[in-house]
Coordinates of C-alpha atoms in Angstrom, one line a residue:
X705 CA 67.3 -19.6 50.4
X706 CA 69.9 -22.7 49.4
X707 CA 70.8 -22.5 46.0
X708 CA 70.2 -25.8 44.0
X709 CA 72.5 -28.2 42.9
X710 CA 74.3 -26.9 39.4
X711 CA 73.5 -30.5 38.2
X712 CA 70.3 -29.8 38.7
X713 CA 70.4 -25.9 37.2
X714 CA 71.0 -28.0 34.5
X715 CA 68.6 -30.0 34.2
X716 CA 66.4 -27.5 34.5
X717 CA 68.1 -24.8 31.5
X718 CA 67.8 -28.0 30.0
X719 CA 63.7 -29.0 30.0
X720 CA 63.4 -24.9 29.4
X721 CA 65.3 -24.9 26.5
X722 CA 64.0 -27.9 25.0
X723 CA 60.1 -26.5 26.5
X724 CA 61.6 -23.2 24.0
X725 CA 62.0 -25.5 21.0
X726 CA 59.6 -27.9 20.6
X727 CA 56.9 -24.9 20.6
X728 CA 58.8 -23.1 17.9
X729 CA 59.2 -25.8 15.9
X730 CA 57.0 -25.4 13.5
X731 CA 54.2 -28.5 12.8
X732 CA 55.6 -31.2 10.9
X733 CA 60.1 -32.8 11.0
X734 CA 62.7 -31.3 9.7
X735 CA 64.2 -32.6 6.7
X736 CA 67.9 -32.2 6.7
X737 CA 69.8 -32.9 3.9
X738 CA 73.3 -33.8 4.9
X739 CA 76.3 -35.1 2.5
X740 CA 75.3 -37.7 1.1
X741 CA 72.0 -37.0 -0.1
X742 CA 70.9 -36.4 -3.5
X743 CA 66.8 -37.1 -3.4
X744 CA 63.9 -37.5 -0.4
X745 CA 60.3 -37.8 -1.5
X746 CA 58.2 -35.1 1.2
X747 CA 55.4 -37.8 1.8
X748 CA 56.4 -39.2 4.8
X749 CA 56.9 -35.3 6.1
X750 CA 55.2 -33.0 4.9
X751 CA 52.1 -31.8 6.3
X752 CA 49.2 -30.5 4.9
X753 CA 45.5 -28.2 5.7
X754 CA 42.8 -28.9 3.4
X755 CA 41.4 -25.4 2.4
X756 CA 37.7 -25.4 1.4
X757 CA 37.2 -22.3 0.0
X758 CA 41.0 -22.1 -1.6
X759 CA 40.5 -18.5 -0.3
X760 CA 43.4 -18.8 2.0
X761 CA 47.2 -17.5 1.0
X762 CA 50.3 -17.6 2.4
X763 CA 49.8 -15.2 4.7
X764 CA 47.1 -17.6 6.2
X765 CA 48.7 -21.0 5.3
X766 CA 51.3 -18.9 8.3
X767 CA 49.2 -18.5 10.9
X768 CA 47.6 -21.9 10.1
X769 CA 51.4 -23.5 10.8
X770 CA 51.3 -21.0 14.1
X771 CA 48.1 -22.3 15.1
X772 CA 49.9 -26.4 14.3
X773 CA 46.4 -27.1 11.7
X774 CA 48.2 -28.8 9.2
X775 CA 48.6 -32.7 9.8
X776 CA 50.2 -35.5 8.2
X777 CA 48.6 -36.7 5.1
X778 CA 46.0 -39.2 5.4
X779 CA 48.2 -42.2 5.7
X780 CA 51.1 -41.0 4.1
X781 CA 49.0 -41.7 1.3
X782 CA 50.2 -38.6 -1.5
X783 CA 46.8 -39.7 -4.1
X784 CA 43.3 -38.0 -2.2
X785 CA 41.4 -39.0 -5.0
X786 CA 38.8 -35.8 -6.8
X787 CA 38.1 -33.4 -3.8
X788 CA 37.3 -29.8 -4.2
X789 CA 39.4 -26.5 -2.9
X790 CA 43.2 -26.5 -2.5
X791 CA 45.3 -27.9 -0.6
X792 CA 48.2 -26.1 0.8
X793 CA 51.5 -28.2 2.4
X794 CA 54.9 -27.0 4.5
X795 CA 58.3 -28.7 4.6
X796 CA 60.3 -27.1 6.6
X797 CA 64.5 -28.5 5.1
X798 CA 67.4 -27.3 6.6
X799 CA 70.5 -28.1 4.3
X800 CA 73.2 -29.2 6.9
X801 CA 76.4 -29.9 4.7
X802 CA 75.3 -30.8 1.6
X803 CA 77.7 -28.6 -0.9
X804 CA 74.8 -28.5 -3.1
X805 CA 71.9 -25.5 -3.0
X806 CA 70.1 -25.6 -5.6
X807 CA 67.6 -28.1 -5.1
X808 CA 65.0 -29.2 -8.2
X809 CA 61.2 -30.0 -6.0
X810 CA 59.0 -32.5 -8.6
X811 CA 55.3 -32.6 -8.7
X812 CA 55.3 -36.3 -9.9
X813 CA 51.4 -35.8 -11.1
X814 CA 51.0 -33.9 -14.8
X815 CA 47.9 -33.0 -14.7
X816 CA 47.1 -30.5 -11.9
X817 CA 46.1 -27.3 -12.4
X818 CA 48.0 -24.8 -10.3
X819 CA 51.1 -26.0 -8.2
X820 CA 52.6 -22.4 -5.9
X821 CA 55.2 -22.9 -4.3
X822 CA 56.4 -20.3 -1.3
X823 CA 59.8 -20.5 -0.4
X824 CA 60.5 -18.7 2.8
X825 CA 64.0 -18.2 3.8
X826 CA 65.6 -18.0 7.5
X827 CA 65.5 -13.8 7.9
X828 CA 61.4 -13.5 6.2
X829 CA 62.4 -12.9 2.5
X830 CA 60.1 -15.2 0.3
X831 CA 60.6 -16.2 -3.0
X832 CA 57.3 -17.3 -5.3
X833 CA 57.1 -19.9 -8.5
X834 CA 53.5 -21.2 -10.4
X835 CA 54.0 -23.8 -12.2
X836 CA 51.3 -27.0 -13.4
X837 CA 48.9 -27.4 -16.7
X838 CA 47.4 -24.0 -16.2
X839 CA 50.3 -22.3 -16.9
X840 CA 52.6 -22.3 -19.5
X841 CA 54.9 -24.7 -20.4
X842 CA 57.7 -22.2 -20.8
X843 CA 57.6 -21.2 -17.6
X844 CA 58.9 -24.7 -15.7
X845 CA 62.8 -24.5 -14.5
X846 CA 63.6 -27.2 -16.8
X847 CA 61.7 -28.9 -19.8
X848 CA 60.3 -32.1 -17.9
X849 CA 56.3 -33.7 -18.1
X850 CA 56.3 -33.0 -14.4
X851 CA 55.7 -29.6 -13.0
X852 CA 59.3 -28.8 -11.5
X853 CA 60.2 -25.7 -9.1
X854 CA 63.9 -25.0 -8.2
X855 CA 64.4 -24.2 -4.9
X856 CA 68.0 -21.8 -3.8
X857 CA 68.4 -23.5 -0.3
X858 CA 71.8 -22.3 1.5
X859 CA 73.6 -24.1 3.7
X860 CA 73.2 -23.5 7.7
X861 CA 70.0 -22.3 7.4
X862 CA 66.3 -23.1 8.1
X863 CA 63.7 -22.6 4.5
X864 CA 60.0 -23.2 5.3
X865 CA 58.0 -23.9 1.7
X866 CA 55.0 -24.3 0.9
X867 CA 53.2 -26.0 -2.0
X868 CA 49.7 -24.4 -2.5
X869 CA 47.7 -26.8 -5.2
X870 CA 44.0 -26.7 -6.6
X871 CA 42.7 -29.2 -9.1
X872 CA 39.7 -30.4 -10.7
X873 CA 41.5 -33.5 -11.7
X874 CA 42.6 -36.2 -9.5
X875 CA 44.4 -34.4 -6.0
X876 CA 47.8 -36.7 -6.3
X877 CA 50.6 -34.6 -4.1
X878 CA 53.7 -36.9 -5.0
X879 CA 56.4 -34.5 -4.1
X880 CA 60.2 -34.6 -3.9
X881 CA 63.0 -33.4 -3.8
X882 CA 65.7 -34.2 -6.4
X883 CA 69.9 -32.1 -7.2
X884 CA 70.2 -32.0 -10.5
X885 CA 72.6 -35.1 -11.6
X886 CA 70.2 -36.9 -9.4
X887 CA 66.9 -35.9 -11.0
X888 CA 68.5 -36.9 -13.9
X889 CA 69.3 -40.4 -12.4
X890 CA 65.4 -41.0 -11.0
X891 CA 63.8 -39.8 -14.0
X892 CA 65.5 -42.6 -16.3
X893 CA 63.7 -45.9 -15.5
X894 CA 60.6 -43.4 -16.1
X895 CA 61.9 -42.5 -19.5
X896 CA 62.9 -46.0 -20.5
X897 CA 59.8 -47.5 -19.6
X898 CA 58.0 -44.4 -21.6
X899 CA 59.9 -45.0 -24.2
X900 CA 60.1 -48.6 -24.5
X901 CA 56.0 -48.3 -24.8
X902 CA 55.7 -46.0 -27.2
X903 CA 57.9 -47.7 -29.3
X904 CA 55.8 -50.7 -29.2
X905 CA 52.9 -49.1 -30.1
X906 CA 55.1 -47.5 -33.3
X907 CA 56.3 -50.7 -33.7
X908 CA 52.6 -52.1 -34.1
X909 CA 50.9 -48.5 -36.0
X910 CA 53.4 -49.4 -39.2
X911 CA 53.4 -52.8 -38.7
X912 CA 49.6 -54.0 -39.1
X913 CA 49.3 -50.4 -40.9
X914 CA 50.8 -52.4 -44.3
X915 CA 48.4 -55.6 -43.7
X916 CA 45.7 -53.4 -43.6
X917 CA 46.4 -50.9 -46.9
X918 CA 47.6 -54.5 -48.2
X919 CA 44.4 -56.7 -47.2
X920 CA 41.8 -54.1 -46.5
X921 CA 40.8 -55.7 -44.0
X922 CA 38.6 -53.7 -41.7
X923 CA 39.4 -55.3 -38.1
X924 CA 42.7 -53.5 -38.6
X925 CA 42.3 -50.0 -40.1
X926 CA 39.6 -50.3 -36.7
X927 CA 42.6 -51.1 -34.5
X928 CA 44.8 -48.9 -35.9
X929 CA 42.2 -46.2 -34.8
X930 CA 42.2 -47.4 -31.1
X931 CA 45.9 -48.1 -30.8
X932 CA 46.0 -43.9 -31.5
X933 CA 44.0 -43.3 -29.8
X934 CA 44.9 -45.0 -27.1
X935 CA 48.9 -43.5 -27.0
X936 CA 47.0 -39.6 -27.7
X937 CA 45.2 -40.7 -24.1
X938 CA 48.5 -42.1 -21.9
X939 CA 50.8 -38.4 -24.2
X940 CA 48.2 -36.6 -22.4
X941 CA 48.3 -38.1 -19.5
X942 CA 51.8 -38.1 -19.1
X943 CA 52.1 -34.9 -19.3
X944 CA 54.1 -35.5 -23.2
X945 CA 51.4 -33.7 -24.7
X946 CA 52.1 -30.7 -22.7
X947 CA 55.5 -30.7 -23.8
X948 CA 55.7 -31.4 -26.8
X949 CA 52.3 -30.8 -29.0
X950 CA 50.4 -27.7 -27.2
X951 CA 52.1 -26.2 -24.7
X952 CA 50.8 -22.5 -25.1
X953 CA 47.4 -24.1 -24.6
X954 CA 46.5 -24.5 -21.7
X955 CA 42.2 -24.7 -21.9
X956 CA 43.5 -27.4 -24.7
X957 CA 45.3 -29.5 -22.3
X958 CA 42.3 -29.7 -20.1
X959 CA 40.0 -30.9 -22.8
X960 CA 42.3 -33.7 -24.2
X961 CA 42.0 -35.4 -21.8
X962 CA 38.3 -36.6 -21.9
X963 CA 38.4 -36.1 -25.0
X964 CA 41.2 -38.1 -26.1
X965 CA 39.3 -40.6 -23.7
X966 CA 36.5 -40.9 -26.0
X967 CA 38.7 -41.1 -28.7
X968 CA 39.6 -44.3 -27.3
X969 CA 37.2 -46.0 -26.2
X970 CA 35.4 -44.9 -29.7
X971 CA 37.5 -46.7 -31.4
X972 CA 37.7 -49.7 -28.7
X973 CA 34.3 -50.3 -28.6
X974 CA 34.3 -50.3 -33.1
X975 CA 37.6 -52.6 -33.0
X976 CA 35.5 -54.7 -30.5
X977 CA 32.4 -54.5 -32.3
X978 CA 34.4 -56.0 -36.0
X979 CA 36.5 -58.5 -35.1
X980 CA 34.4 -60.9 -32.7
X981 CA 31.3 -60.1 -35.5
X982 CA 29.1 -59.2 -32.8
X983 CA 26.6 -58.0 -35.6
X984 CA 26.2 -61.2 -37.0
X985 CA 26.8 -63.1 -34.0
X986 CA 24.8 -61.2 -31.4
X987 CA 22.5 -58.3 -32.6
X988 CA 21.5 -57.9 -29.0
X989 CA 25.5 -57.1 -28.1
X990 CA 26.3 -56.1 -31.0
X991 CA 23.3 -53.0 -29.8
X992 CA 25.0 -52.6 -27.1
X993 CA 28.2 -51.3 -28.4
X994 CA 26.4 -48.6 -30.7
X995 CA 25.1 -47.3 -27.5
X996 CA 28.1 -46.6 -26.1
X997 CA 29.8 -45.7 -29.5
X998 CA 27.5 -42.5 -29.3
X999 CA 27.6 -41.8 -25.7
X1000 CA 32.0 -41.4 -26.1
X1001 CA 30.4 -39.2 -29.2
X1002 CA 28.5 -37.4 -27.5
X1003 CA 30.4 -36.8 -23.6
X1004 CA 33.8 -36.0 -26.3
X1005 CA 31.6 -32.9 -28.1
X1006 CA 30.1 -32.3 -24.4
X1007 CA 33.5 -31.9 -22.7
X1008 CA 34.4 -29.0 -24.8
X1009 CA 32.3 -27.0 -22.4
X1010 CA 31.7 -28.8 -19.7
X1011 CA 33.8 -28.4 -16.7
X1012 CA 37.4 -31.0 -16.6
X1013 CA 36.1 -31.5 -12.8
X1014 CA 33.1 -33.3 -14.5
X1015 CA 33.9 -34.4 -18.0
X1016 CA 37.1 -36.4 -16.5
X1017 CA 35.9 -38.0 -13.9
X1018 CA 32.3 -39.0 -15.8
X1019 CA 34.9 -40.2 -19.0
X1020 CA 36.7 -42.0 -16.1
X1021 CA 34.5 -43.6 -15.0
X1022 CA 33.0 -44.5 -18.2
X1023 CA 36.1 -46.4 -19.0
X1024 CA 35.7 -48.9 -16.5
X1025 CA 32.2 -50.3 -18.2
X1026 CA 33.0 -49.6 -21.3
X1027 CA 36.6 -52.0 -20.9
X1028 CA 34.0 -54.6 -18.7
X1029 CA 31.5 -54.8 -21.5
X1030 CA 33.5 -55.2 -23.7
X1031 CA 34.7 -58.5 -21.6
X1032 CA 31.2 -59.6 -21.6
X1033 CA 31.2 -59.4 -25.0
X1034 CA 34.4 -61.7 -25.8
X1035 CA 34.1 -64.3 -23.0
X1036 CA 30.1 -64.3 -24.6
X1037 CA 32.1 -64.5 -28.5
X1038 CA 34.1 -67.1 -25.9
X1039 CA 31.4 -69.5 -25.3
X1040 CA 30.1 -69.7 -28.9
X1041 CA 32.6 -71.3 -30.6
X1042 CA 34.2 -68.1 -31.7
X1043 CA 38.2 -69.1 -31.4
X1044 CA 39.7 -65.8 -31.8
X1045 CA 38.0 -64.6 -29.1
X1046 CA 40.0 -66.1 -26.9
X1047 CA 42.6 -63.9 -27.4
X1048 CA 41.0 -60.9 -27.3
X1049 CA 39.7 -62.1 -24.4
X1050 CA 43.3 -62.3 -22.6
X1051 CA 44.1 -58.8 -24.3
X1052 CA 41.5 -57.4 -22.8
X1053 CA 42.4 -59.4 -19.4
X1054 CA 45.6 -57.1 -18.8
X1055 CA 43.6 -54.0 -20.7
X1056 CA 41.4 -54.1 -18.3
X1057 CA 43.9 -54.4 -15.0
X1058 CA 45.9 -52.3 -16.2
X1059 CA 43.3 -49.5 -16.5
X1060 CA 41.8 -50.0 -13.6
X1061 CA 44.7 -49.6 -10.9
X1062 CA 45.0 -46.5 -13.1
X1063 CA 42.2 -45.5 -12.6
X1064 CA 42.1 -46.5 -8.6
X1065 CA 45.1 -44.2 -8.3
X1066 CA 43.1 -41.3 -9.6
X1067 CA 40.1 -42.3 -7.1
X1068 CA 42.4 -42.7 -3.9
X1069 CA 41.7 -45.9 -4.5
X1070 CA 45.4 -47.5 -4.8
X1071 CA 48.7 -45.6 -3.4
X1072 CA 50.7 -44.5 -6.2
X1073 CA 54.5 -46.3 -7.3
X1074 CA 55.7 -47.2 -10.3
X1075 CA 52.8 -50.8 -10.8
X1076 CA 50.2 -48.0 -10.7
X1077 CA 51.4 -45.0 -12.2
X1078 CA 52.3 -46.8 -15.6
X1079 CA 49.7 -49.7 -15.3
X1080 CA 48.0 -48.3 -19.0
X1081 CA 51.1 -48.6 -20.4
X1082 CA 52.0 -52.3 -19.6
X1083 CA 48.2 -53.2 -19.7
X1084 CA 47.8 -51.9 -23.2
X1085 CA 51.5 -53.0 -24.4
X1086 CA 50.4 -56.2 -23.6
X1087 CA 46.7 -56.1 -25.1
X1088 CA 48.1 -54.6 -28.2
X1089 CA 50.1 -57.2 -28.7
X1090 CA 47.7 -60.6 -28.5
X1091 CA 45.7 -57.8 -30.1
X1092 CA 48.1 -58.1 -32.8
X1093 CA 48.7 -61.8 -32.5
X1094 CA 44.7 -62.3 -32.1
X1095 CA 44.3 -60.4 -35.4
X1096 CA 47.0 -63.5 -37.4
X1097 CA 45.1 -65.8 -35.6
X1098 CA 41.9 -64.7 -36.7
X1099 CA 43.1 -63.9 -40.4
X1100 CA 45.0 -68.1 -40.1
X1101 CA 41.2 -68.9 -39.7
X1102 CA 40.2 -67.0 -42.8
X1103 CA 42.5 -68.6 -44.2
X1104 CA 41.5 -72.7 -42.7
X1105 CA 38.1 -71.1 -43.5
X1106 CA 38.9 -70.9 -47.1
X1107 CA 41.3 -74.1 -47.3
X1108 CA 38.0 -76.2 -46.4
X1109 CA 35.8 -74.3 -49.7
X1110 CA 38.4 -75.2 -52.1
X1111 CA 37.0 -79.2 -51.3
X1112 CA 34.0 -77.7 -53.0
X1113 CA 35.3 -75.4 -55.8
X1114 CA 38.9 -76.2 -56.3
X1115 CA 39.2 -74.2 -59.0
X1116 CA 38.7 -71.3 -58.4
X1117 CA 39.8 -70.9 -54.5
X1118 CA 43.2 -72.0 -56.0
X1119 CA 42.6 -68.6 -57.6
X1120 CA 41.8 -66.9 -55.2
X1121 CA 44.6 -68.3 -52.9
X1122 CA 47.0 -67.0 -54.9
X1123 CA 45.3 -63.6 -55.4
X1124 CA 45.9 -63.9 -51.3
X1125 CA 49.4 -64.8 -51.6
X1126 CA 50.3 -61.7 -54.3
X1127 CA 49.1 -59.6 -51.7
X1128 CA 50.1 -61.2 -48.9
X1129 CA 53.8 -61.5 -50.1
X1130 CA 53.2 -57.2 -51.4
X1131 CA 52.6 -56.6 -48.5
X1132 CA 55.3 -57.5 -46.6
X1133 CA 57.5 -56.8 -49.3
X1134 CA 56.2 -52.9 -47.6
X1135 CA 56.2 -54.6 -44.7
X1136 CA 59.9 -54.9 -44.7
X1137 CA 60.3 -51.3 -46.4
X1138 CA 58.7 -50.1 -43.9
X1139 CA 61.0 -51.6 -41.1
X1140 CA 63.7 -50.6 -43.8
X1141 CA 62.4 -46.3 -43.5
X1142 CA 62.6 -46.5 -40.3
X1143 CA 65.4 -48.2 -39.1
X1144 CA 67.6 -45.4 -41.7
X1145 CA 65.2 -42.7 -40.2
X1146 CA 66.0 -43.7 -36.7
X1147 CA 70.2 -43.1 -37.7
X1148 CA 69.0 -40.0 -38.7
X1149 CA 68.7 -36.5 -36.8
X1150 CA 65.7 -35.5 -37.7
X1151 CA 66.7 -31.3 -37.3
X1152 CA 69.7 -31.5 -39.7
X1153 CA 69.2 -34.5 -41.5
X1154 CA 72.8 -35.9 -40.5
X1155 CA 73.7 -38.4 -38.7
X1156 CA 72.8 -38.4 -35.7
X1157 CA 75.3 -39.4 -32.7
X1158 CA 74.1 -43.1 -32.0
X1159 CA 75.1 -43.6 -35.4
X1160 CA 78.2 -42.0 -36.1
X1161 CA 79.6 -44.4 -33.7
X1162 CA 78.9 -47.7 -34.9
X1163 CA 80.5 -46.3 -37.7
X1164 CA 83.5 -44.5 -36.8
X1165 CA 84.1 -48.3 -34.4
X1166 CA 83.7 -50.3 -37.9
X1167 CA 86.1 -47.1 -39.1
X1168 CA 88.0 -47.6 -37.2
X1169 CA 89.1 -51.3 -36.8
X1170 CA 89.2 -50.7 -40.5
X1171 CA 91.3 -48.0 -40.0
X1172 CA 94.0 -50.3 -37.9
X1173 CA 93.9 -53.6 -39.8
X1174 CA 95.0 -52.1 -43.1
X1175 CA 97.5 -49.8 -41.2
X1176 CA 96.3 -46.4 -41.9
X1177 CA 95.6 -42.6 -40.9
X1178 CA 92.4 -42.0 -39.3
X1179 CA 92.1 -37.9 -38.3
X1180 CA 89.2 -36.7 -35.8
X1181 CA 87.7 -33.7 -36.3
X1182 CA 84.9 -31.8 -33.0
X1183 CA 83.7 -28.4 -34.3
X1184 CA 81.9 -26.4 -32.7
X1185 CA 80.0 -22.6 -33.8
X1186 CA 80.9 -19.8 -32.0
X1187 CA 79.0 -18.0 -29.8
X1188 CA 75.1 -19.9 -31.5
X1189 CA 73.8 -19.3 -28.1
X1190 CA 73.8 -15.5 -28.4
X1191 CA 71.7 -15.8 -32.1
X1192 CA 69.5 -18.6 -29.7
X1193 CA 68.8 -15.2 -27.5
X1194 CA 68.4 -12.8 -30.4
X1195 CA 66.5 -14.4 -33.0
X1196 CA 65.4 -17.0 -30.8
X1197 CA 65.2 -20.3 -31.7
X1198 CA 63.9 -21.1 -34.6
X1199 CA 66.5 -19.2 -36.3
X1200 CA 69.0 -20.6 -34.3
X1201 CA 67.5 -24.4 -36.1
X1202 CA 67.8 -22.9 -39.6
X1203 CA 71.7 -21.4 -38.4
X1204 CA 71.6 -25.2 -37.6
X1205 CA 70.2 -27.0 -40.5
X1206 CA 73.3 -24.0 -42.8
X1207 CA 75.8 -25.1 -40.8
X1208 CA 75.1 -28.8 -41.5
X1209 CA 75.2 -27.7 -45.0
X1210 CA 77.7 -25.8 -45.6
X1211 CA 79.7 -28.3 -43.8
X1212 CA 78.6 -31.3 -46.3
X1213 CA 79.6 -29.1 -49.4
X1214 CA 82.9 -28.0 -48.0
X1215 CA 83.3 -31.8 -47.7
X1216 CA 82.3 -32.8 -50.9
X1217 CA 86.3 -33.7 -52.0
X1218 CA 86.2 -36.4 -49.5
X1219 CA 83.8 -38.7 -50.2
X1220 CA 85.1 -41.4 -47.5
X1221 CA 84.5 -38.6 -44.9
X1222 CA 81.9 -38.6 -41.9
X1223 CA 79.9 -36.3 -41.0
X1224 CA 77.2 -35.9 -38.0
X1225 CA 75.5 -34.2 -35.7
X1226 CA 77.2 -34.5 -31.8
X1227 CA 74.5 -32.9 -29.7
X1228 CA 73.3 -29.3 -30.0
X1229 CA 75.9 -27.4 -32.3
X1230 CA 78.2 -28.9 -31.9
X1231 CA 79.0 -31.4 -35.2
X1232 CA 81.9 -34.3 -35.6
X1233 CA 83.9 -35.6 -38.9
X1234 CA 86.1 -39.2 -38.9
X1235 CA 88.5 -38.5 -42.0
X1236 CA 89.9 -41.7 -43.8
X1237 CA 93.4 -41.8 -44.8
X1238 CA 94.4 -38.4 -43.5
X1239 CA 97.8 -38.1 -41.5
X1240 CA 97.7 -34.9 -38.7
X1241 CA 99.0 -32.3 -41.3
X1242 CA 95.6 -33.1 -44.3
X1243 CA 92.6 -33.2 -41.6
X1244 CA 94.7 -29.9 -39.9
X1245 CA 94.1 -28.1 -43.4
X1246 CA 90.4 -29.7 -44.3
X1247 CA 89.3 -28.2 -40.1
X1248 CA 91.0 -24.6 -42.3
X1249 CA 88.2 -24.9 -44.6
X1250 CA 85.7 -26.1 -43.3
X1251 CA 85.9 -22.3 -41.5
X1252 CA 86.5 -20.9 -44.2
X1253 CA 83.4 -22.1 -45.9
X1254 CA 81.4 -20.9 -42.9
X1255 CA 83.1 -17.9 -43.1
X1256 CA 82.9 -17.1 -46.4
X1257 CA 78.6 -18.0 -46.6
X1258 CA 77.0 -15.3 -44.2
X1259 CA 74.4 -17.4 -43.2
X1260 CA 70.8 -15.5 -44.1
X1261 CA 68.0 -16.1 -43.0
X1262 CA 65.0 -13.1 -44.3
X1263 CA 66.6 -9.6 -43.4
X1264 CA 69.3 -11.0 -41.5
X1265 CA 72.9 -11.7 -42.6
X1266 CA 74.5 -13.7 -39.3
X1267 CA 78.6 -14.2 -39.8
X1268 CA 79.2 -17.7 -37.9
X1269 CA 82.4 -18.9 -37.2
X1270 CA 83.9 -22.1 -35.4
X1271 CA 86.4 -23.8 -33.1
X1272 CA 87.7 -27.0 -34.1
X1273 CA 89.8 -29.6 -32.5
X1274 CA 92.0 -31.9 -34.3
X1275 CA 93.1 -35.9 -33.9
X1276 CA 95.0 -37.8 -35.8
X1277 CA 95.0 -41.5 -35.1
X1278 CA 97.9 -43.2 -36.1
X1279 CA 97.9 -46.5 -37.2
X1280 CA 98.6 -48.8 -34.0
X1281 CA 97.0 -47.0 -31.7
X1282 CA 95.0 -49.0 -29.9
X1283 CA 92.3 -46.6 -27.5
X1284 CA 88.7 -46.7 -27.9
X1285 CA 86.1 -44.4 -29.0
X1286 CA 85.7 -42.3 -25.9
X1287 CA 89.4 -41.5 -25.2
X1288 CA 90.0 -40.2 -28.8
X1289 CA 86.4 -38.3 -28.6
X1290 CA 88.2 -36.7 -26.0
X1291 CA 91.2 -35.6 -27.1
X1292 CA 89.5 -34.1 -29.5
X1293 CA 87.0 -32.3 -27.8
X1294 CA 90.6 -30.8 -25.0
X1295 CA 91.7 -29.5 -28.7
X1296 CA 88.2 -28.2 -29.3
X1297 CA 88.8 -25.8 -26.0
X1298 CA 92.2 -25.4 -27.0
X1299 CA 90.5 -23.6 -29.7
X1300 CA 87.6 -21.8 -27.8
X1301 CA 90.0 -21.0 -24.7
X1302 CA 91.9 -19.1 -27.3
X1303 CA 89.5 -17.2 -28.8
X1304 CA 87.4 -19.3 -30.9
X1305 CA 87.1 -19.5 -34.8
X1306 CA 90.8 -21.3 -34.8
X1307 CA 92.6 -25.1 -35.2
X1308 CA 94.2 -26.7 -32.7
X1309 CA 95.0 -29.3 -32.9
X1310 CA 95.6 -32.4 -29.9
X1311 CA 99.6 -32.4 -29.8
X1312 CA 99.1 -28.8 -28.5
X1313 CA 99.7 -27.3 -31.9
X1314 CA 98.0 -23.7 -33.4
X1315 CA 97.7 -23.7 -36.2

């Protein structure tokens, strides 16, 4: 029999190769990391199996993979509502030509109970990591509010990633891969939103606390309770409570969600009762508000024992009922002609929209995106602002009523108005003082009490302009405590923090003869000093004095006595220099690195001089 033509044999070989590739490929697609890849959303590629009994281990998951049981996420959604059992996720990743081999796997949801990550490399070796809010916060690869895992992805080697998620909270599976630098960029917007939100809450808290202290109006007090409790809710839901307040208590992290929700609802209902005056204007509605307060109080107490899978959905569903009732009470007060209720109703509409979006995501009824994830922050921030305005409007209405009464009792009312005006002036003065203290505290480093980096840049810019205008020299010192990491590693971070405070005091004491000197904490164990009027020679002598002060008085804490030294880089700025702040800092920093490279515990200048 004649042999088949060459092209036929080639086609048959290609078909066989294709069939073998398809048979050998795992369920789902393979993610290829190219040279320009920095972030990858895993939702379109990842496949899952719902293990209803939650008994399957990694071996079972690999068997399910071979059997083709892994399926795409339903509709591409990562929010699946409250589900029992466990979810196994799988994705294959190949780093084709990306120079980065260390990648961060992030689960963008703070409340998952347990997340197990198994990474199987091409040689069959398996690496395991555990995360979630049932694991101490310190177990995370980096300190971040969302669970994260550091993966090693060698070039041109396929890696299978198996993720097991089990949680009594809402089952949300938004996973993504990032390089470390790209992760910092992608989290910037979220951090900005969260920072802006809590900044607004703090400003409103201090503003209304000053008014309450001066006016003693119960509306302001319950507004503060509502604001604080709801801030705690968001602090918990965003994962910040687990990060900063109770990182070692997984039990408290579970209980704090329903408990904080109940506290917030108690504050909201009581504030609505007082602000709308339901006791006087609508007694029946007032009794319903009291019944809701009693319900949330009992649920908050019971949440210490109830399973999370019961307490949290009940609390979440009750939130919608609670805020819907407040909207009904507001409409009733508007119909009765109570003018401040209009602003109150508008504020509650913003809050209802944001909360509705969040609850819809929790129950898997809406997709997870920026607006649904942060809808509560946006809606509640608008609500807080509008409620603050409504309180002012309510107060203005009370003043109008007082003025109408003045026609009947002019002399007595004039005395009351003068007294109220004096109280208002006192409140404004207190508010200005509070703002001044807040502004001063924002310029200080919380650990050492020195000026922080932001304030230093502002003052350095001003000193630089003055030096140029008056044709005077200006010198810059960059100071780094030598081998500070070893202090943290050997004695612990608390001793390290105490050492930083000691160093700040020692440096400040040494700089007392130079009254115009500016000392600030630059970051970590680095400090920076600006010396107006000193040239390179004089500034170098000051730097030597600073090192001598550090050496002369070892740091003591309890039974520990630790010798601490430093390295200092000096850069003198001539009167005719026109460089900006960053180039000047870089020159001083380069001198500092020369000092560290030359053995530490020494001073080096930007001109390369060995001192």
